[in-house]
PDB file of C-alpha atoms in Angstrom:
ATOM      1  CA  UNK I   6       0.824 -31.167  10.217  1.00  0.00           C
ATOM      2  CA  UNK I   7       4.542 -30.471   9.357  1.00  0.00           C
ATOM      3  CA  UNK I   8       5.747 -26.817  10.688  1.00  0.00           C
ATOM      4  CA  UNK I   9       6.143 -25.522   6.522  1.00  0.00           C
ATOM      5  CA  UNK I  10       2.698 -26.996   5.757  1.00  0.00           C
ATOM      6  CA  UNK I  11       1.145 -24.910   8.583  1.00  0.00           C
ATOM      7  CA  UNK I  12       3.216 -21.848   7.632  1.00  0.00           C
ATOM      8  CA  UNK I  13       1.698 -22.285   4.178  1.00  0.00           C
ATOM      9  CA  UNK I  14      -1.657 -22.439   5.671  1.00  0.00           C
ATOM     10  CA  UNK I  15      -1.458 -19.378   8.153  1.00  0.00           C
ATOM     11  CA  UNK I  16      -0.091 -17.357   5.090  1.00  0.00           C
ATOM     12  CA  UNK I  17      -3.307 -18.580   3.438  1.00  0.00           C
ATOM     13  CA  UNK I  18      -5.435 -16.908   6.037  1.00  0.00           C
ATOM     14  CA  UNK I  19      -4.018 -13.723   5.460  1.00  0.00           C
ATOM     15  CA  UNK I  20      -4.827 -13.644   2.556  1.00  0.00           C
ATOM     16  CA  UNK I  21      -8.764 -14.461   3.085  1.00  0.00           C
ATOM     17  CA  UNK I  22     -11.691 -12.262   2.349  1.00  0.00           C
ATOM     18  CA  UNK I  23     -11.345 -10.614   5.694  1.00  0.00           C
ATOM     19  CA  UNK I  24     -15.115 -11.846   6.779  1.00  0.00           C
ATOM     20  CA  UNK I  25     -13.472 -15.320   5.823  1.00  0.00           C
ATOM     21  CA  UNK I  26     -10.357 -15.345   8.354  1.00  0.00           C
ATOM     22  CA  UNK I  27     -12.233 -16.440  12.016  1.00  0.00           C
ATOM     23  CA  UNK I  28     -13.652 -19.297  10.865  1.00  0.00           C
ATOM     24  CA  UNK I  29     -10.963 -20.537   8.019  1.00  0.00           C
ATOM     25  CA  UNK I  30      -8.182 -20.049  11.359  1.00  0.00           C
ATOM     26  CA  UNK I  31     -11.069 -22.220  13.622  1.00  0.00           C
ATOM     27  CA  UNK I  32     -11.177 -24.930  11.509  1.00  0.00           C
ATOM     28  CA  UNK I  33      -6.795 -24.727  10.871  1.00  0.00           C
ATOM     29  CA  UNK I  34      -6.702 -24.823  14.540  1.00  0.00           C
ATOM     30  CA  UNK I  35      -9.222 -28.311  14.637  1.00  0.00           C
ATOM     31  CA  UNK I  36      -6.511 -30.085  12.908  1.00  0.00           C
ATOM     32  CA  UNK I  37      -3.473 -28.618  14.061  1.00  0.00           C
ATOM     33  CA  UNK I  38      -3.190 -30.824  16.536  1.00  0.00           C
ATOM     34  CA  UNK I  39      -0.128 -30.052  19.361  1.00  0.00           C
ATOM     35  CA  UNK I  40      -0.518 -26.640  17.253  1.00  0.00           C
ATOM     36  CA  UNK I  41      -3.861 -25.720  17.694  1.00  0.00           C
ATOM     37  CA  UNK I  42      -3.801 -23.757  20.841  1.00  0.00           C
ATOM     38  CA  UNK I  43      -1.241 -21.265  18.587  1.00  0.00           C
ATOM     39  CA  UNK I  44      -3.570 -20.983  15.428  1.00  0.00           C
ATOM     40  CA  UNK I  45      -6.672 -20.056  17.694  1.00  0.00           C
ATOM     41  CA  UNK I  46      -4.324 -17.316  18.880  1.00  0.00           C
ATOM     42  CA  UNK I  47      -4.077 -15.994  15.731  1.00  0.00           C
ATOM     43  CA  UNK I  48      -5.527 -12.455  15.901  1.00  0.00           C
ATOM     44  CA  UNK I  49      -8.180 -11.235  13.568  1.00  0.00           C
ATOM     45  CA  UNK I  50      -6.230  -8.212  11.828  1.00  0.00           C
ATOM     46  CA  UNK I  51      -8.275  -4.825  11.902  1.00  0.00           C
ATOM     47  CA  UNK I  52      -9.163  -3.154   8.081  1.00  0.00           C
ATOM     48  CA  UNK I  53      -6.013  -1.194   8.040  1.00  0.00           C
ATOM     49  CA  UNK I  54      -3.825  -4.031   8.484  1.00  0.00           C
ATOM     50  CA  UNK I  55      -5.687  -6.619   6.649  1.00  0.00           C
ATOM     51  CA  UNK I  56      -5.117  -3.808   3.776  1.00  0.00           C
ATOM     52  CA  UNK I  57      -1.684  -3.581   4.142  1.00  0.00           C
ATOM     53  CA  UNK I  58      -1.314  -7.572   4.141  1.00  0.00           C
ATOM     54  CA  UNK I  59      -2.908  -7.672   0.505  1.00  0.00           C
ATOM     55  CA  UNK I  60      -0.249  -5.528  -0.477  1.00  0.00           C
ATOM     56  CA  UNK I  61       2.287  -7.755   0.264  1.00  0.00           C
ATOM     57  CA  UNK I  62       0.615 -10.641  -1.162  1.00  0.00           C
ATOM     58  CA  UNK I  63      -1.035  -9.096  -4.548  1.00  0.00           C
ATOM     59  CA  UNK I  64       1.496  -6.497  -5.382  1.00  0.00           C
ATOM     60  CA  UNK I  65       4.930  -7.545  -3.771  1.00  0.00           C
ATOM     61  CA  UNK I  66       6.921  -5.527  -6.034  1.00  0.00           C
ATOM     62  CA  UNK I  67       5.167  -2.488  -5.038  1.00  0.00           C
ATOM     63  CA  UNK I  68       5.763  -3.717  -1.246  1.00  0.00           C
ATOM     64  CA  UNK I  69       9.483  -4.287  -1.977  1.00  0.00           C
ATOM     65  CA  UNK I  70      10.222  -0.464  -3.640  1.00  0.00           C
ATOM     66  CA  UNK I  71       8.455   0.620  -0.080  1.00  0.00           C
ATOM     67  CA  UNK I  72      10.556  -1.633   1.922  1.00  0.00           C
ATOM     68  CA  UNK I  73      13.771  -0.489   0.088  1.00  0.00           C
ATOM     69  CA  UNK I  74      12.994   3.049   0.037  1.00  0.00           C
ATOM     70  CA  UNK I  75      12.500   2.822   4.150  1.00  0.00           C
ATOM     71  CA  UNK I  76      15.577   1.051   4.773  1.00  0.00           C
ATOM     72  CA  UNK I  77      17.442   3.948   2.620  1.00  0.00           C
ATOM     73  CA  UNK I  78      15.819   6.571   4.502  1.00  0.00           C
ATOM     74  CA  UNK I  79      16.878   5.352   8.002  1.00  0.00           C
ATOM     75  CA  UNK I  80      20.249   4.434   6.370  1.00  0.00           C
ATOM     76  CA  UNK I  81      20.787   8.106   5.359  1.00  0.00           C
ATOM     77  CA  UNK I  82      19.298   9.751   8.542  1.00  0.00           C
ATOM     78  CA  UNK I  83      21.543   7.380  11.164  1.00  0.00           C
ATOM     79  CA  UNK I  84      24.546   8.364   8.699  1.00  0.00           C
ATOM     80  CA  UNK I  85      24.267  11.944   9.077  1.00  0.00           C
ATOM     81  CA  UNK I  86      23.910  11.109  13.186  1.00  0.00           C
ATOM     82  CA  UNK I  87      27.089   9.335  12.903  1.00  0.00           C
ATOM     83  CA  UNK I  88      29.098  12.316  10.940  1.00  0.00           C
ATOM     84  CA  UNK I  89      28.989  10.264   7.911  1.00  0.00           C
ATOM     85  CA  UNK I  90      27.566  11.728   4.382  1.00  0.00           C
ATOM     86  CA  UNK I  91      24.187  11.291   3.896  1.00  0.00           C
ATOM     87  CA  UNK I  92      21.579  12.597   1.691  1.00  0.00           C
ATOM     88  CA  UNK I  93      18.936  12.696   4.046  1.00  0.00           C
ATOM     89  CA  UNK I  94      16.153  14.985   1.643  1.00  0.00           C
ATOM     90  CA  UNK I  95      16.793  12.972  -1.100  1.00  0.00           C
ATOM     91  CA  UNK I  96      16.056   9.330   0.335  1.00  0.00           C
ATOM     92  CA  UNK I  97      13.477  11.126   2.365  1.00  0.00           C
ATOM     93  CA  UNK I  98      11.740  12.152  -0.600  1.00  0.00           C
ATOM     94  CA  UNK I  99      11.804   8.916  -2.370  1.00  0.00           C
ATOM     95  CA  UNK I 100      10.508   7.095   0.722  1.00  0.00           C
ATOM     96  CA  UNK I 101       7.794   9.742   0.530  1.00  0.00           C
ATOM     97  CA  UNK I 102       6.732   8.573  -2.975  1.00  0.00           C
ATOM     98  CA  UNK I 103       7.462   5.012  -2.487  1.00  0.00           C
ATOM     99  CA  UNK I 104       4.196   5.251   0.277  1.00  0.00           C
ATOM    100  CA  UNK I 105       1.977   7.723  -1.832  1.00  0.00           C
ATOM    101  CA  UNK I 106       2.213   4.798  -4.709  1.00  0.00           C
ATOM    102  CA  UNK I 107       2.334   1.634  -1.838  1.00  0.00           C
ATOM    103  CA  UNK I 108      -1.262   3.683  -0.709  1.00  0.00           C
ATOM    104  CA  UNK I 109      -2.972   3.880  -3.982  1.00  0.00           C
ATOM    105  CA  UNK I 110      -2.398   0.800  -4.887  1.00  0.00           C
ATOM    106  CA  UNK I 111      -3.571  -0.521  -1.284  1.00  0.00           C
ATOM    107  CA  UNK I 112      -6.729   1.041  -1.773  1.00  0.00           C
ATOM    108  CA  UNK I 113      -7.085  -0.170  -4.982  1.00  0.00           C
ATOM    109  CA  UNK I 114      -6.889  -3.976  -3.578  1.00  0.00           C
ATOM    110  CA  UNK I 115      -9.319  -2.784  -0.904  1.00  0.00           C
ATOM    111  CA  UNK I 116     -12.263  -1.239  -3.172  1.00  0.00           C
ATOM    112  CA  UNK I 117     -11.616  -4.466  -5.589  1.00  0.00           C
ATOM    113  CA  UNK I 118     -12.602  -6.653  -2.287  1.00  0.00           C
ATOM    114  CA  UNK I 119     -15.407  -4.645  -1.519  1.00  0.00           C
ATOM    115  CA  UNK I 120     -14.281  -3.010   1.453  1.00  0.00           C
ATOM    116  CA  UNK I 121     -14.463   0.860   0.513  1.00  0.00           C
ATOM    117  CA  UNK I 122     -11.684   2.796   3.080  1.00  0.00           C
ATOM    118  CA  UNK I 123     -13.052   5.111   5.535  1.00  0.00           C
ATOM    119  CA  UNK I 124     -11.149   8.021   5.859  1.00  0.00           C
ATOM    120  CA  UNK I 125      -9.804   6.788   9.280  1.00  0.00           C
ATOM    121  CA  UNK I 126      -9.193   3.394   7.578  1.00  0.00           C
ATOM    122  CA  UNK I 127      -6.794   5.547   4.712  1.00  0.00           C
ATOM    123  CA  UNK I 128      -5.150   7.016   7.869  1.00  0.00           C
ATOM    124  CA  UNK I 129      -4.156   4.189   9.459  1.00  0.00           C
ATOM    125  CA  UNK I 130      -3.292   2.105   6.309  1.00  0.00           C
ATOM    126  CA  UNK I 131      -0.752   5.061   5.466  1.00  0.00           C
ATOM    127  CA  UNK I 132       0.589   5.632   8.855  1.00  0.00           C
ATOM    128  CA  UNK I 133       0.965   1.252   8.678  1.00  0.00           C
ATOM    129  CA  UNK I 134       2.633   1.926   4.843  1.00  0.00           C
ATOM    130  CA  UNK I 135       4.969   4.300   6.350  1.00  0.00           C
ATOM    131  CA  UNK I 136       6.282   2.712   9.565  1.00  0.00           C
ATOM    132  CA  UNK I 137       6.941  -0.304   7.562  1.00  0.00           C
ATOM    133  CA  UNK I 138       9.082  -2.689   8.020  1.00  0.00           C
ATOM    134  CA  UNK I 139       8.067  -3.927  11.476  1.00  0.00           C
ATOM    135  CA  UNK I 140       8.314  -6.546  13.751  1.00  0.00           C
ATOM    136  CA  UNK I 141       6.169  -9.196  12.876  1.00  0.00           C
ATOM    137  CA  UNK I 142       6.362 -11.205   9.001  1.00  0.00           C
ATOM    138  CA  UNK I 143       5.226  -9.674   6.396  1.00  0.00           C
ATOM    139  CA  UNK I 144       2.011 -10.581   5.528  1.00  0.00           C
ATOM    140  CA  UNK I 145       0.442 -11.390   8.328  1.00  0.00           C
ATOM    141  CA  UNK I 146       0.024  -8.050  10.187  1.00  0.00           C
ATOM    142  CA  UNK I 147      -2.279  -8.237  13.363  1.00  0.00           C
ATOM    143  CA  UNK I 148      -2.694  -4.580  14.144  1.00  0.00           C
ATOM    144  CA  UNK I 149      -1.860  -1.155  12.878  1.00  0.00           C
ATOM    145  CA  UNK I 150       1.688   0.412  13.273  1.00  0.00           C
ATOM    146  CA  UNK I 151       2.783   3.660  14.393  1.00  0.00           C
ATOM    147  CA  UNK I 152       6.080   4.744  13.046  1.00  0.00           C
ATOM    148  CA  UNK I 153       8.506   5.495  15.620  1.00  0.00           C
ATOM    149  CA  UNK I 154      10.338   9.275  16.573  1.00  0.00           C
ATOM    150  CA  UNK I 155      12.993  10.265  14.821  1.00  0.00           C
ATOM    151  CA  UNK I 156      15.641   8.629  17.067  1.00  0.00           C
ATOM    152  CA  UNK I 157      13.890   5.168  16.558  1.00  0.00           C
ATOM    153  CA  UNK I 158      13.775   5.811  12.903  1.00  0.00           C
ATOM    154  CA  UNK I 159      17.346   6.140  12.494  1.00  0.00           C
ATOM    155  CA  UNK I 160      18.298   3.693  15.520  1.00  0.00           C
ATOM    156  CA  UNK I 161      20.437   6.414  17.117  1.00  0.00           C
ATOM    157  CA  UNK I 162      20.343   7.679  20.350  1.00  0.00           C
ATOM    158  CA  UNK I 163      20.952  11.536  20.124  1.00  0.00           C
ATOM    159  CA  UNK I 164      21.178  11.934  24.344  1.00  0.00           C
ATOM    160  CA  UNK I 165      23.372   7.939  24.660  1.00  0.00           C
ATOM    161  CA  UNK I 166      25.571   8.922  21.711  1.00  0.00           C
ATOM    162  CA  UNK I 167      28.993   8.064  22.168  1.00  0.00           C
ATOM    163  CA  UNK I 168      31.770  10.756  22.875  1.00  0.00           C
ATOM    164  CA  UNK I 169      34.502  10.701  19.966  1.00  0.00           C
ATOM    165  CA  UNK I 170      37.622   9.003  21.611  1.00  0.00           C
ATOM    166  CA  UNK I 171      40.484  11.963  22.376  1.00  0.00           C
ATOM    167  CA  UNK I 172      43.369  10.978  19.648  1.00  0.00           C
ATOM    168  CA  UNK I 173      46.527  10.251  21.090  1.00  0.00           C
ATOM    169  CA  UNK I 174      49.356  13.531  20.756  1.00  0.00           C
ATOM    170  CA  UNK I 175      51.748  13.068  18.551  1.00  0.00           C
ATOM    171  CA  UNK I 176      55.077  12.967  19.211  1.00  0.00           C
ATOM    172  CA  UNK I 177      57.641  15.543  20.103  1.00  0.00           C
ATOM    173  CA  UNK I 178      58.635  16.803  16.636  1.00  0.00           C
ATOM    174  CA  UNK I 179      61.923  19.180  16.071  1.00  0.00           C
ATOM    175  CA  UNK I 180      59.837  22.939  15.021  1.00  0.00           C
ATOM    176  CA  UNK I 181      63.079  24.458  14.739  1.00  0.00           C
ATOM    177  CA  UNK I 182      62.517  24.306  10.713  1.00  0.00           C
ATOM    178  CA  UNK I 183      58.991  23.537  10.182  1.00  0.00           C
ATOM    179  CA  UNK I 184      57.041  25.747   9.030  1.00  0.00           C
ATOM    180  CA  UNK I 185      54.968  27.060  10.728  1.00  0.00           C
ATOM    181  CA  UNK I 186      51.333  26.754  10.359  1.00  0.00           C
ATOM    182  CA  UNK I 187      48.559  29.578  10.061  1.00  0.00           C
ATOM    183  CA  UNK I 188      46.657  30.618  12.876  1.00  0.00           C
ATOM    184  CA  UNK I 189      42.763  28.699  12.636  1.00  0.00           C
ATOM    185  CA  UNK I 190      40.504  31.476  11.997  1.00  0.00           C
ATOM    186  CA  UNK I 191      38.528  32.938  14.754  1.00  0.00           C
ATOM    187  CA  UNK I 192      35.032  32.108  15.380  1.00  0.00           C
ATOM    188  CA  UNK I 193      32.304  34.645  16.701  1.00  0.00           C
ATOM    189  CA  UNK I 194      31.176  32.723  19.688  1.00  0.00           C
ATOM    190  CA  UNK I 195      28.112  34.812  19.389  1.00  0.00           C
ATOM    191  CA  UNK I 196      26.950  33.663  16.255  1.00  0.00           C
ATOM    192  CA  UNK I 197      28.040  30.383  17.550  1.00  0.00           C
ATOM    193  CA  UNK I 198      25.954  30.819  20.881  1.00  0.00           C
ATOM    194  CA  UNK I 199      22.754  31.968  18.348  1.00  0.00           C
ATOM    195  CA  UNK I 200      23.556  28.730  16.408  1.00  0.00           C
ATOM    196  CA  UNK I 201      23.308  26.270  19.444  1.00  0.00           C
ATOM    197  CA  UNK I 202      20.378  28.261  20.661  1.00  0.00           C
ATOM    198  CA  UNK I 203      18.431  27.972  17.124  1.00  0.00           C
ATOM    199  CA  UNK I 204      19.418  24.048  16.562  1.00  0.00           C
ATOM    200  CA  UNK I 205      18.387  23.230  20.755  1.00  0.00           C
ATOM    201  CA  UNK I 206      14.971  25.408  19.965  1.00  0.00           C
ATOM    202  CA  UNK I 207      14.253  23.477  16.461  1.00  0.00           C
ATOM    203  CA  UNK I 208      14.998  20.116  18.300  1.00  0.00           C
ATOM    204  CA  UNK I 209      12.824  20.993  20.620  1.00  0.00           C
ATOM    205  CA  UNK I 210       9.685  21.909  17.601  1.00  0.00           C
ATOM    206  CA  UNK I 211      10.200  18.692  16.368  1.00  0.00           C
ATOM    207  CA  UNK I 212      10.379  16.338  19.394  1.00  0.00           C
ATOM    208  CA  UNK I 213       7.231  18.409  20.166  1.00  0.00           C
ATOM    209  CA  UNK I 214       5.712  17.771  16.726  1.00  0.00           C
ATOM    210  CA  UNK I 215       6.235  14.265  17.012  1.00  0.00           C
ATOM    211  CA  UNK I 216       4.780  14.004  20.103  1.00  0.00           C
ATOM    212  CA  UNK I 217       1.904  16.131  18.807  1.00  0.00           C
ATOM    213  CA  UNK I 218       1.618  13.741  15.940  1.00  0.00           C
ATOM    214  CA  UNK I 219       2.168  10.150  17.877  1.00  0.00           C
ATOM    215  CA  UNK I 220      -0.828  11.804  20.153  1.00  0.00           C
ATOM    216  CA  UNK I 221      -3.048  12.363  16.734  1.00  0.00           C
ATOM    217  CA  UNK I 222      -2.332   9.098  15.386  1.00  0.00           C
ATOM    218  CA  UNK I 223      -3.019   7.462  18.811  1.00  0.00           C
ATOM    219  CA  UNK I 224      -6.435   9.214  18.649  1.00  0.00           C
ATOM    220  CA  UNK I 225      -6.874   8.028  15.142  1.00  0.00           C
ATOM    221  CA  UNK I 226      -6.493   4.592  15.132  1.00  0.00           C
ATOM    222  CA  UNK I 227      -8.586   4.761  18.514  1.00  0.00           C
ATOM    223  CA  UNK I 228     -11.506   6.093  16.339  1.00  0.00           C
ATOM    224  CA  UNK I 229     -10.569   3.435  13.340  1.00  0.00           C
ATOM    225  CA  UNK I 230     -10.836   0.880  15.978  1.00  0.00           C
ATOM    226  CA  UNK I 231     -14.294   2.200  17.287  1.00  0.00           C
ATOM    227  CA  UNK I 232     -15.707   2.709  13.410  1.00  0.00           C
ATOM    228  CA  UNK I 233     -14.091  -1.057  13.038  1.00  0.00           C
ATOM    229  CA  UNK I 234     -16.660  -2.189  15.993  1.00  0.00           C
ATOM    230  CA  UNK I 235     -19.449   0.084  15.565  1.00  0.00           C
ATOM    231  CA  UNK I 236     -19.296  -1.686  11.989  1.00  0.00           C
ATOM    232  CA  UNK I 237     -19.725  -4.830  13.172  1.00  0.00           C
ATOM    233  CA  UNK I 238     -22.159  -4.023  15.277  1.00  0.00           C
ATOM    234  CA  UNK I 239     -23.843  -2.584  12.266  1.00  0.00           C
ATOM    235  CA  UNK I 240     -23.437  -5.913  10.391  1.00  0.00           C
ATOM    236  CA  UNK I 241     -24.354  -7.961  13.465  1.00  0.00           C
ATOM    237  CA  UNK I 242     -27.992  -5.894  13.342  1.00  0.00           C
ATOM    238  CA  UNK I 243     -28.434  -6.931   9.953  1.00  0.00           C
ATOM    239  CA  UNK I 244     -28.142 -10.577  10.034  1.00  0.00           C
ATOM    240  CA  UNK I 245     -30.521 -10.205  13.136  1.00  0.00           C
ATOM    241  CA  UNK I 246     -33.132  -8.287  10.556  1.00  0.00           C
ATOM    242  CA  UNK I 247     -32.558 -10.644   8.077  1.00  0.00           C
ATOM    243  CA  UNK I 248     -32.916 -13.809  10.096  1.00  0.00           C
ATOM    244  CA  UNK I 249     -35.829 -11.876  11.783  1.00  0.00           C
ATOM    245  CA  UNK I 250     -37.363 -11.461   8.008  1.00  0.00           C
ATOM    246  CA  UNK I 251     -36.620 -15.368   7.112  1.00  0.00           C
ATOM    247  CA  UNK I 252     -38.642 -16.403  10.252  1.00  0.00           C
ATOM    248  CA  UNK I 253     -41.623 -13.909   9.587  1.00  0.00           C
ATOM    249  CA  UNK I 254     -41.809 -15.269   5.794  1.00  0.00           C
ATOM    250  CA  UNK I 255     -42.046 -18.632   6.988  1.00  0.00           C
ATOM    251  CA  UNK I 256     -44.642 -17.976   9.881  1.00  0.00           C
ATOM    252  CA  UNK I 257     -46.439 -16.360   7.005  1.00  0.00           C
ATOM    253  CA  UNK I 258     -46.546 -19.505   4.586  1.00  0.00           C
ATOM    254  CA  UNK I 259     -47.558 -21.894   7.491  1.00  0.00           C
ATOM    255  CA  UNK I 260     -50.427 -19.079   8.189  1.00  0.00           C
ATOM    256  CA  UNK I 261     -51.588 -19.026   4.757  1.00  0.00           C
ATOM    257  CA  UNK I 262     -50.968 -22.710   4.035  1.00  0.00           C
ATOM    258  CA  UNK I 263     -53.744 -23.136   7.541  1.00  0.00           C
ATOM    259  CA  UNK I 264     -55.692 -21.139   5.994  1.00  0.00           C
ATOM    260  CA  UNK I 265     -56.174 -22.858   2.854  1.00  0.00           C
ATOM    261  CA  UNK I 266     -56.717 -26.312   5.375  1.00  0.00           C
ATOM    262  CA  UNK I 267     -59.622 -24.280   6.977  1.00  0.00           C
ATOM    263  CA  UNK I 268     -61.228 -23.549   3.642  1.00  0.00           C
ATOM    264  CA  UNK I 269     -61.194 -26.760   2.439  1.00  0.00           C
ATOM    265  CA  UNK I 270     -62.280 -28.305   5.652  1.00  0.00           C
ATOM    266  CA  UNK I 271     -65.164 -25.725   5.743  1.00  0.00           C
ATOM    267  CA  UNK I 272     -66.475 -26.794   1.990  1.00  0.00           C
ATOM    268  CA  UNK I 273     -66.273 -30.226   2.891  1.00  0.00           C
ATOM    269  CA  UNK I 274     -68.387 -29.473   5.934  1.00  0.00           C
ATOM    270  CA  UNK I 275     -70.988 -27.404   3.169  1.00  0.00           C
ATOM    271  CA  UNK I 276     -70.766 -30.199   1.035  1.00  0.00           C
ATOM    272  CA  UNK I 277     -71.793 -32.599   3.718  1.00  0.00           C
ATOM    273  CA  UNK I 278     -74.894 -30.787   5.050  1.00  0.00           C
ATOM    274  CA  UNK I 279     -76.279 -30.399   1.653  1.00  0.00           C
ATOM    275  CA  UNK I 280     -75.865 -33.744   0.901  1.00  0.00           C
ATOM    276  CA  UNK I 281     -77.521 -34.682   4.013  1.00  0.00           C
ATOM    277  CA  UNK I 282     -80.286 -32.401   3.462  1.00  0.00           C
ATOM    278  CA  UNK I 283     -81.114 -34.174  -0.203  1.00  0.00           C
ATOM    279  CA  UNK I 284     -80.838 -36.958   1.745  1.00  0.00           C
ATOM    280  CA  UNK I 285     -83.615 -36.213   4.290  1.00  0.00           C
ATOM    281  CA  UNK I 286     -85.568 -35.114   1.571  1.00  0.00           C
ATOM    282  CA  UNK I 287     -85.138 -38.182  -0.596  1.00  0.00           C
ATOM    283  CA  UNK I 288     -86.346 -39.921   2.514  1.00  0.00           C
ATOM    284  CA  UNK I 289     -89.544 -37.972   2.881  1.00  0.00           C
ATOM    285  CA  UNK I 290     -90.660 -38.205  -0.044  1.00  0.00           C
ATOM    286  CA  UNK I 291     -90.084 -41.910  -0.516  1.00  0.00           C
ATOM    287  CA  UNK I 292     -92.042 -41.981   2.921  1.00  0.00           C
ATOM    288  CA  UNK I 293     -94.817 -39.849   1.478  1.00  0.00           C
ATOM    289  CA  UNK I 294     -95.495 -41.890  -1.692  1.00  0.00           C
ATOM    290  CA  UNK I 295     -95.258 -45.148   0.546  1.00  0.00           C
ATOM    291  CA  UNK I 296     -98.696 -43.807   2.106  1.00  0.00           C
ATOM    292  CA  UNK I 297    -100.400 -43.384  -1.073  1.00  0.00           C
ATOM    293  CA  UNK I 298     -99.528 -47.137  -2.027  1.00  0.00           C
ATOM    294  CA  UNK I 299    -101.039 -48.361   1.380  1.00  0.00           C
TER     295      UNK I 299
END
């Protein structure tokens, strides 16, 4: 199979009824050929990703306004790390937005399909939406994302951050007749001490809020991957029943389908003796008025 043909047909598996992806990749991978053993490794992508993927594929402007909006947002934020301008609240706000709608419109695809969200399954299909774009193709999602701290956001190191390169002095110039130039203002190195100490204590609330959050999300998509299995499990118990049903139905129609045989067989048998008994009494009497001719 030529390498865009199979790309055509993996991108078709994403976009399956999620029940529908195992067996649609096993029988890709049968006629892959020298390709086979990397269809069958083709993971089966949890709810929350599988959610995300229909975005893409049903809705892709929707995906694209996300996609933009996130690439603004880390634009802005790595700008203002870098001493460039940067409206960090405003792209931060639109990126905001640009998940809210990328969400409803998620869950929308997913109730169409039939797979009602859990509230663990919303979590993880927003935190997914909002660490966006990652690493693998779009569309074919395997697992749920977590977005990143705020140094990988903007892709700046705050602690490796280059030092600004001292400018060379300029040269020697004659002051004799310059004028001269007004002392710089003095700064209150107190309230310049109280301003390091409140940005080092509010860098240290966040980095502890993100950890605090990457520890909740962790925890969440833990339980999203437990409801995921306990789900199947679920599902798996049902087809048992079901199967369990089918066979007790059909035991039940060979039992009454005997029974009507023994019935039958038993009114034959009835039939039989009282046609022998005529019989036997045909004969006597045929013996009987033999004796009165004699």
């Amino acid at each position: 199979m030529a390498s865009r043909a199979l790309d055509a047909e993996i991108d078709r598996l994403y976009q399956l009824p999620l029940d529908e992806f195992t067996p649609a990749r096993n029988a890709l991978a049968k006629g892959a050929g020298a390709e086979s053993p990397r269809i069958k490794a083709l993971a089966k992508p949890p709810v929350a990703a599988w959610a995300v993927n229909q975005l893409y594929w049903r809705n892709v402007d929707v995906w694209n306004a996300l996609i933009e909006a996130a690439e603004n947002a880390r634009r802005a934020h790595k700008a203002v790390l870098s001493g460039r301008a940067g409206d960090v609240r405003a792209a931060s706000k639109v990126h905001d937005d640009a998940v809210e709608e990328a969400l409803r419109t998620t869950l929308a695809l997913v109730a169409n399909a039939g797979h009602p969200a859990s509230d663990a399954t919303k979590h993880a299909i927003a935190t997914t939406l909002r660490a966006l774009p990652g690493d693998e193709p779009p569309g074919r999602l395997t697992h749920v994302l977590q977005p990143g701290g705020f140094e990988v956001l903007t892709g700046v190191s705050l602690a490796r951050g280059a030092a600004a390169k001292p400018s060379k002095p300029a040269p020697a110039r004659d002051t004799r007749s310059a004028t001269r130039l007004p002392s710089p203002p003095k700064v209150d190195a107190k309230a310049l001490t109280r301003a390091r100490e409140a940005a080092a204590a509010a860098a240290r609330a966040l980095r502890d809020a993100e950890q605090a959050a990457h520890r909740a999300e962790f925890e969440m998509v833990r339980t999203t991957r437990d409801e995921d299995r306990a789900a199947k499990a679920v599902e798996d118990a049902r087809e048992a029943v079901r199967e369990a049903t089918s066979e007790l139905e059909r035991a039940e129609r060979a039992a009454k389908a005997a029974s009507g045989l023994r019935e039958a067989a038993a009114k034959r048998s009835d039939d039989a003796k009282d046609a022998l008994s005529k019989a036997h009494s045909r004969a006597e009497a045929m013996a009987a008025d033999l004796k009165k001719i004699e």
